[in-house]
Coordinates of C-alpha atoms in Angstrom, one line a residue:
M19 CA -89.5 56.5 43.7
N20 CA -89.5 56.1 40.0
T21 CA -87.1 59.0 39.6
F22 CA -84.6 57.5 41.9
Q23 CA -84.7 54.1 40.2
N24 CA -84.1 55.8 36.8
L25 CA -81.1 57.7 38.1
R26 CA -79.7 54.5 39.6
Q27 CA -80.0 52.8 36.2
K28 CA -78.4 55.6 34.4
H29 CA -75.2 55.7 36.6
S30 CA -74.8 51.9 37.2
W31 CA -71.7 51.6 34.9
F32 CA -69.5 53.8 36.8
L33 CA -68.8 51.3 39.6
P34 CA -67.0 48.7 37.2
V35 CA -65.0 51.3 35.6
I36 CA -63.7 52.7 38.9
I37 CA -62.9 49.0 40.0
L38 CA -60.9 48.3 36.8
A39 CA -59.1 51.5 37.0
V40 CA -58.0 51.0 40.6
A41 CA -56.8 47.5 39.7
A42 CA -54.8 48.9 36.8
L43 CA -53.3 51.3 39.1
I44 CA -52.3 48.6 41.5
I45 CA -50.8 46.5 38.8
F46 CA -48.7 49.4 37.4
A47 CA -47.5 50.2 40.9
L48 CA -46.4 46.6 41.4
V49 CA -44.6 46.5 38.0
V50 CA -42.9 49.9 38.7
S51 CA -41.8 48.9 42.2
K52 CA -40.5 45.4 41.0
P53 CA -36.9 44.9 42.0
K54 CA -34.6 44.7 38.9
P55 CA -32.1 41.8 38.5
P56 CA -28.3 42.8 38.5
K57 CA -27.0 43.2 34.8
K58 CA -24.4 40.5 33.8
E59 CA -21.4 41.8 31.9
T60 CA -21.0 40.3 28.3
K61 CA -17.4 38.8 27.9
E62 CA -16.0 38.6 24.2
K63 CA -15.3 35.0 23.1
E64 CA -11.6 34.1 22.6
W65 CA -10.8 31.5 20.0
L66 CA -8.1 28.9 20.9
V67 CA -5.4 29.0 18.1
S68 CA -1.9 27.5 17.5
S69 CA 0.7 30.0 16.3
I70 CA 4.2 30.0 14.9
I71 CA 7.0 32.7 15.3
L72 CA 8.4 33.8 12.0
K73 CA 12.2 33.8 11.2
E74 CA 13.6 35.0 7.9
T75 CA 15.5 32.2 6.4
Q76 CA 16.8 30.6 3.2
A77 CA 14.5 28.0 1.9
Q78 CA 14.6 25.7 -1.2
P79 CA 11.3 25.2 -2.9
Q80 CA 10.4 21.6 -3.8
V81 CA 8.0 20.4 -6.4
E82 CA 6.2 17.0 -6.2
L83 CA 5.6 15.5 -9.7
L84 CA 4.5 12.2 -11.1
A85 CA 7.3 10.7 -13.2
R86 CA 7.6 7.6 -15.4
V87 CA 10.7 5.4 -15.7
E88 CA 12.2 4.9 -19.2
S89 CA 15.3 4.0 -20.8
P90 CA 16.9 5.5 -23.9
F91 CA 18.3 2.2 -24.6
D92 CA 15.0 0.3 -24.9
S93 CA 15.8 -2.1 -27.7
T94 CA 13.9 -4.6 -29.8
L95 CA 16.4 -6.9 -31.5
S96 CA 15.4 -8.1 -35.0
A97 CA 16.5 -10.9 -37.3
A98 CA 19.0 -9.8 -40.0
I99 CA 18.7 -13.1 -41.8
T100 CA 16.0 -15.6 -42.8
A101 CA 16.7 -18.8 -40.8
D102 CA 15.2 -21.3 -38.4
V103 CA 15.3 -20.7 -34.6
M104 CA 17.5 -23.3 -32.9
Q105 CA 17.6 -22.1 -29.2
V106 CA 16.1 -19.3 -27.1
P107 CA 18.1 -19.6 -23.7
V108 CA 16.6 -16.6 -22.1
R109 CA 13.2 -15.6 -20.7
E110 CA 11.2 -12.5 -19.9
G111 CA 12.4 -10.7 -16.8
I112 CA 16.0 -12.2 -16.5
S113 CA 19.2 -10.0 -16.3
V114 CA 21.8 -10.5 -19.0
K115 CA 25.2 -9.4 -19.5
M116 CA 26.6 -7.8 -22.6
G117 CA 27.5 -10.5 -25.1
D118 CA 25.2 -13.2 -23.6
L119 CA 23.4 -15.4 -26.2
L120 CA 19.6 -14.5 -26.5
V121 CA 18.6 -16.4 -29.7
Q122 CA 20.5 -18.9 -31.7
L123 CA 19.6 -19.2 -35.4
D124 CA 20.3 -22.1 -37.8
A125 CA 23.5 -20.8 -39.6
R126 CA 23.9 -23.8 -42.1
E127 CA 22.5 -21.8 -45.0
I128 CA 24.8 -19.0 -44.2
E129 CA 27.8 -21.3 -44.0
L130 CA 27.2 -22.6 -47.5
T131 CA 27.1 -19.1 -48.8
L132 CA 30.2 -18.3 -46.9
A133 CA 32.2 -21.3 -48.4
Q134 CA 31.0 -20.1 -51.9
R135 CA 32.3 -16.6 -51.4
Q136 CA 35.5 -18.0 -50.1
A137 CA 35.8 -20.1 -53.3
D138 CA 35.3 -17.1 -55.6
I139 CA 38.2 -15.4 -53.8
N140 CA 40.5 -18.3 -54.3
E141 CA 39.6 -18.5 -57.8
L142 CA 40.4 -14.8 -58.3
D143 CA 43.7 -15.2 -56.5
A144 CA 44.6 -17.8 -58.9
L145 CA 43.6 -15.6 -61.9
I146 CA 45.7 -12.8 -60.5
D147 CA 48.8 -15.1 -60.0
A148 CA 48.2 -16.3 -63.6
E149 CA 48.1 -12.7 -64.9
K150 CA 51.3 -11.8 -63.2
L151 CA 52.9 -15.0 -64.7
R152 CA 51.6 -14.3 -68.1
F153 CA 53.1 -10.7 -67.8
K154 CA 56.6 -12.2 -67.0
T155 CA 56.3 -14.6 -69.7
D156 CA 55.3 -11.9 -72.4
Q157 CA 58.3 -9.8 -71.2
D158 CA 60.7 -12.8 -71.8
S159 CA 59.0 -13.6 -75.0
L160 CA 59.3 -10.1 -76.2
V161 CA 63.0 -10.3 -76.1
E162 CA 63.1 -13.3 -78.2
E163 CA 60.5 -12.1 -80.8
K164 CA 62.4 -8.9 -81.1
R165 CA 65.5 -10.9 -81.9
L166 CA 63.5 -13.2 -84.3
L167 CA 62.3 -9.9 -85.9
E168 CA 65.9 -8.8 -86.5
I169 CA 66.8 -12.1 -88.2
A170 CA 63.8 -11.8 -90.5
E171 CA 64.8 -8.4 -91.3
Q172 CA 68.3 -9.5 -92.1
A173 CA 67.1 -12.3 -94.3
L174 CA 64.8 -9.9 -96.2
A175 CA 67.8 -7.6 -96.8
R176 CA 69.7 -10.6 -98.2
Q177 CA 67.0 -11.4 -100.4
A178 CA 66.7 -7.9 -101.6
K179 CA 70.4 -7.8 -102.7
L180 CA 70.1 -11.0 -104.5
K181 CA 67.0 -9.9 -106.2
A182 CA 68.7 -6.7 -107.4
S183 CA 71.4 -8.9 -109.0
N184 CA 68.7 -11.2 -110.4
L185 CA 70.2 -14.0 -108.4
V186 CA 66.9 -15.1 -106.7
A187 CA 63.4 -15.8 -107.8
Q188 CA 60.6 -13.4 -106.7
E189 CA 59.0 -16.0 -104.6
R190 CA 61.9 -16.2 -102.3
Y191 CA 61.9 -12.5 -101.7
D192 CA 58.2 -12.4 -101.2
S193 CA 58.6 -15.3 -98.6
A194 CA 61.3 -13.4 -96.6
E195 CA 59.2 -10.2 -96.7
S196 CA 56.1 -12.1 -95.4
S197 CA 58.2 -13.7 -92.6
R198 CA 59.5 -10.3 -91.5
A199 CA 55.8 -9.0 -91.4
Q200 CA 54.4 -11.8 -89.4
Q201 CA 57.2 -11.4 -86.9
A202 CA 56.7 -7.7 -86.7
L203 CA 53.0 -8.4 -85.9
S204 CA 54.0 -10.9 -83.1
V205 CA 56.2 -8.3 -81.5
N206 CA 53.4 -5.7 -81.7
A207 CA 50.9 -8.2 -80.3
R208 CA 53.3 -9.0 -77.4
K209 CA 53.9 -5.3 -76.6
L210 CA 50.1 -4.8 -76.5
N211 CA 49.7 -7.7 -74.1
I212 CA 52.5 -6.2 -71.9
A213 CA 50.9 -2.7 -72.1
D214 CA 47.5 -4.0 -71.1
H215 CA 48.7 -6.0 -68.2
P216 CA 48.0 -3.1 -65.6
N217 CA 44.3 -3.0 -66.8
R218 CA 43.7 -6.6 -66.7
L219 CA 45.4 -6.8 -63.3
K220 CA 43.1 -3.9 -62.0
Q221 CA 40.0 -5.7 -63.2
L222 CA 41.0 -8.9 -61.3
Q223 CA 41.7 -6.9 -58.3
A224 CA 38.4 -5.1 -58.5
K225 CA 36.6 -8.5 -58.7
K226 CA 38.6 -9.7 -55.7
V227 CA 37.5 -6.7 -53.6
R228 CA 33.8 -7.1 -54.7
A229 CA 34.3 -10.9 -53.8
L230 CA 35.9 -9.9 -50.5
T231 CA 33.0 -7.7 -49.7
L232 CA 30.4 -10.5 -50.4
L233 CA 32.5 -12.7 -48.1
K234 CA 32.6 -10.1 -45.3
D235 CA 28.8 -9.7 -45.7
A236 CA 28.4 -13.5 -45.5
E237 CA 30.7 -13.6 -42.3
I238 CA 28.5 -10.8 -40.7
D239 CA 25.4 -12.8 -41.6
A240 CA 27.0 -15.8 -39.9
E241 CA 27.6 -13.7 -36.8
R242 CA 24.1 -12.6 -36.9
A243 CA 23.0 -16.1 -36.5
Q244 CA 23.7 -15.6 -32.9
I245 CA 21.6 -12.8 -31.3
R246 CA 23.6 -11.5 -28.3
A247 CA 22.9 -8.8 -25.8
P248 CA 24.1 -5.3 -26.8
F249 CA 24.4 -4.2 -23.2
D250 CA 23.9 -5.2 -19.6
G251 CA 20.1 -5.2 -19.2
I252 CA 16.9 -6.8 -18.4
V253 CA 14.8 -8.8 -20.9
T254 CA 11.2 -7.5 -21.2
S255 CA 9.8 -9.8 -23.9
V256 CA 10.7 -13.0 -25.9
K257 CA 8.8 -13.1 -29.3
V258 CA 10.0 -16.4 -30.9
A259 CA 10.4 -20.0 -30.0
P260 CA 12.7 -22.9 -31.1
G261 CA 11.6 -24.3 -34.6
E262 CA 10.1 -21.2 -35.9
R263 CA 11.1 -19.9 -39.4
I264 CA 11.8 -16.2 -38.9
Q265 CA 12.2 -13.7 -41.8
M266 CA 14.5 -10.8 -42.1
G267 CA 13.4 -7.9 -39.9
Q268 CA 11.1 -10.0 -37.6
A269 CA 11.3 -9.0 -33.9
L270 CA 13.0 -11.5 -31.7
V271 CA 13.7 -10.1 -28.0
S272 CA 13.3 -6.9 -26.4
L273 CA 15.5 -5.6 -23.4
Y274 CA 16.5 -2.4 -21.8
D275 CA 19.7 -1.1 -20.3
R276 CA 19.6 -0.8 -16.5
K277 CA 22.6 1.4 -16.4
N278 CA 21.0 4.1 -18.5
M279 CA 17.7 4.6 -16.9
E280 CA 15.8 8.1 -16.9
L281 CA 12.7 9.4 -15.3
R282 CA 10.5 11.6 -17.3
A283 CA 8.2 14.2 -15.5
Q284 CA 6.2 17.0 -16.9
V285 CA 7.2 20.4 -15.3
P286 CA 4.5 23.0 -14.4
D287 CA 4.9 26.2 -16.5
K288 CA 5.5 28.4 -13.5
Y289 CA 8.7 26.5 -12.7
L290 CA 9.8 26.0 -16.3
A291 CA 11.8 29.3 -16.7
L292 CA 13.4 28.8 -13.3
I293 CA 14.7 25.2 -14.3
S294 CA 15.7 26.3 -17.7
D295 CA 17.7 29.1 -16.2
A296 CA 19.5 26.9 -13.7
L297 CA 20.5 24.4 -16.4
Q298 CA 22.0 27.3 -18.6
Q299 CA 23.9 28.5 -15.6
G300 CA 25.2 25.1 -14.9
I301 CA 23.4 24.9 -11.5
N302 CA 23.0 21.3 -10.5
I303 CA 19.4 20.5 -9.7
Q304 CA 18.8 17.5 -7.5
A305 CA 15.7 15.3 -7.1
T306 CA 14.4 12.3 -5.3
A307 CA 12.3 9.4 -6.4
L308 CA 10.2 7.7 -3.9
S309 CA 10.2 4.0 -4.7
H310 CA 9.2 0.9 -2.6
Q311 CA 9.4 3.0 0.6
S312 CA 12.9 4.1 -0.3
E313 CA 14.4 7.4 -1.8
I314 CA 16.4 7.3 -4.9
P315 CA 18.7 10.5 -5.5
L316 CA 18.3 11.8 -8.9
Q317 CA 20.0 14.5 -11.1
L318 CA 18.4 16.7 -13.8
L319 CA 19.9 15.9 -17.1
R320 CA 17.9 18.1 -19.5
L321 CA 14.6 19.5 -20.7
S322 CA 12.7 17.8 -23.5
G323 CA 13.2 19.4 -27.0
Q324 CA 9.5 19.5 -27.5
A325 CA 6.1 20.3 -25.9
S326 CA 3.5 17.6 -25.4
L327 CA 0.9 17.6 -28.1
S328 CA -1.8 16.7 -25.6
N329 CA -1.3 19.4 -23.0
G330 CA 1.5 21.5 -24.3
G331 CA 3.8 20.8 -21.3
V332 CA 7.5 20.3 -21.3
D333 CA 9.1 17.3 -19.8
A334 CA 12.1 17.3 -17.6
L335 CA 14.4 14.1 -17.8
F336 CA 16.3 12.8 -14.7
R337 CA 18.9 10.1 -14.1
P338 CA 19.7 8.2 -11.0
A339 CA 22.8 9.4 -9.1
S340 CA 24.0 5.9 -8.8
E341 CA 23.8 2.7 -10.8
E342 CA 22.5 0.9 -7.7
H343 CA 18.7 1.4 -7.8
N344 CA 15.5 -0.7 -8.1
L345 CA 13.9 1.2 -10.9
I346 CA 11.6 -0.7 -13.3
L347 CA 10.8 0.2 -16.9
N348 CA 7.5 2.2 -17.4
K349 CA 6.8 2.4 -13.6
A350 CA 5.1 5.5 -12.3
L351 CA 6.8 7.2 -9.3
R352 CA 6.4 10.3 -7.2
L353 CA 9.2 12.7 -7.8
R354 CA 10.5 15.4 -5.7
I355 CA 12.6 18.2 -7.3
D356 CA 14.7 20.5 -5.2
M357 CA 14.7 24.0 -6.9
P358 CA 17.3 26.7 -6.4
A359 CA 17.4 28.1 -3.0
L360 CA 15.4 31.4 -2.3
T361 CA 16.7 34.0 0.4
N362 CA 14.9 36.4 2.6
V363 CA 11.8 34.2 3.0
F364 CA 9.6 32.6 5.6
T365 CA 8.2 29.1 5.8
L366 CA 4.8 28.4 7.2
P367 CA 2.7 25.1 7.6
V368 CA 0.1 24.7 5.0
S369 CA -2.7 25.2 7.7
A370 CA -1.4 28.8 8.2
I371 CA -2.6 29.7 4.6
Y372 CA -6.1 30.9 4.0
G373 CA -7.3 30.8 0.6
T374 CA -4.3 31.0 -1.8
N375 CA -2.4 34.1 -0.6
R376 CA -3.6 35.2 2.9
I377 CA -2.4 34.7 6.4
Y378 CA -3.4 36.1 9.9
R379 CA -0.8 37.8 12.1
I380 CA -1.5 37.8 15.9
E381 CA -1.3 41.3 17.4
E382 CA -2.2 41.9 21.0
G383 CA -4.5 38.9 21.1
R384 CA -6.3 39.7 17.7
L385 CA -6.0 38.6 14.2
Q386 CA -4.7 40.9 11.4
S387 CA -5.2 39.8 7.8
L388 CA -2.2 40.1 5.5
N389 CA -1.8 39.3 1.8
I390 CA 1.5 37.3 1.1
E391 CA 3.3 36.1 -2.0
V392 CA 3.5 32.2 -2.0
L393 CA 6.9 31.2 -3.7
G394 CA 6.6 27.5 -3.5
K395 CA 6.4 24.5 -1.2
Q396 CA 9.0 22.8 1.0
L397 CA 8.5 19.1 1.4
L398 CA 10.5 18.5 4.7
S399 CA 10.0 14.9 5.9
L400 CA 8.0 11.8 5.9
S401 CA 5.4 11.2 8.5
T402 CA 3.1 8.2 9.1
N403 CA -0.7 8.8 9.0
S404 CA -3.5 6.9 10.6
A405 CA -3.5 4.2 8.0
N406 CA 0.3 3.6 8.5
E407 CA 1.1 5.1 5.2
E408 CA 3.9 7.6 4.8
T409 CA 3.0 11.0 3.5
L410 CA 5.0 14.2 3.0
Q411 CA 4.4 17.2 5.4
D412 CA 4.4 20.4 3.3
R413 CA 5.5 23.9 4.3
V414 CA 4.8 26.9 2.3
I415 CA 7.5 29.3 1.3
I416 CA 6.3 33.0 1.4
R417 CA 7.4 36.6 1.3
S418 CA 5.9 39.8 2.4
K419 CA 7.3 43.3 3.1
H420 CA 4.8 43.6 6.0
L421 CA 6.4 40.5 8.0
G422 CA 9.4 40.5 10.0
D423 CA 11.4 38.3 12.4
G424 CA 9.4 37.5 15.6
D425 CA 5.9 38.1 14.0
K426 CA 3.4 35.4 15.1
V427 CA 1.0 33.9 12.7
T428 CA -1.8 31.5 13.4
T429 CA -1.6 27.9 12.1
T430 CA -5.1 27.1 13.0
Q431 CA -7.8 27.2 10.3
L432 CA -10.7 29.1 11.8
P433 CA -14.0 29.1 9.8
N434 CA -14.8 32.7 11.0
A435 CA -11.4 34.2 10.7
I436 CA -11.5 38.0 10.3
S437 CA -9.3 40.8 11.1
G438 CA -10.0 42.0 14.8
L439 CA -11.2 38.5 16.0
K440 CA -10.0 37.9 19.5
V441 CA -7.8 34.8 19.9
K442 CA -6.0 32.9 22.7
E443 CA -2.7 31.1 21.8
R444 CA -2.3 27.5 23.0
S445 CA 0.6 27.1 25.4

């Protein structure tokens, strides 16, 4: 009995093990015999893009710059005399015509000087007339004095004969000789006066020229008492008022010539050589200024003769194609320059460019990356944005030996664009 109980206790753990093993077999059989769900095919995602068909063409690069309006005839008129201000009939901002009165100065002091200069000339005219009369008188007197000299010489000869015969006293002879000598001196003095006449006349004429110069200077000062517009223009500032005492050189009025307006814009270095070559070849470069929602046609005049000290750039100067414009001095405007046309190129929207020089061509529904050469931009037309503001739609001018007519290029910016990416074109 005890032996049976010992044996039972020794092999009591077999039963649980057997039960667990059977359960594991059953579970394994259920898992293996479980029906498998049908596999779903994984479909590659297609990205929806817009595209453009390329066509080789001729395109004109355009550059948009910031320009400032200026005038080479931006003048500040100053006083040429010291005087009191009598009238100032103009105000800032008004348009004036050439010759219009801007400032009237008191001319009374100048008129007194003018009268004095005229009196000096009248006096010299009288002296010149007197010298000419004196010359004529000297010529007439010389004839008579020569005759008197002959008479004195004849009298001396008679006295000499009488003296030789001891028929006359020595005193009579000396008196006759003295009379002849005095008459000879008179003739010589008259000849000297006649010979010196041209010198005296030249001296008087030189004084008259000097007096005429002073008179002309006084007349100019009298004219300067009226400050008039030197050209058709617009007054930018008036610096004096009636009653002020102004000094020579003091600024009075500033104005600029509306018919000689220019726009100055700094040209990027990459376009500088192209513009310089075009000017040397006589190619007419056009531009457009955008002012007050209107476009003003411009023409390139020249390049600046020096580089800017601040940034080293070179300025280009443009003038309006017509005198009918609304340009205002010192106003900043957007400027669009039409560069010389390029051939055998393609144009794309800006959205087609990835980075600075990469596009994606669509081949058999997949993207292919291509590096291209960007030659410039083309600013085609004005469009209105959501804020009702007009903006320029840009197109990029490109060139690549790997592109040809009929190629399709995506114009959609994809964040994960890569060669081989599958895409679908929008209809």
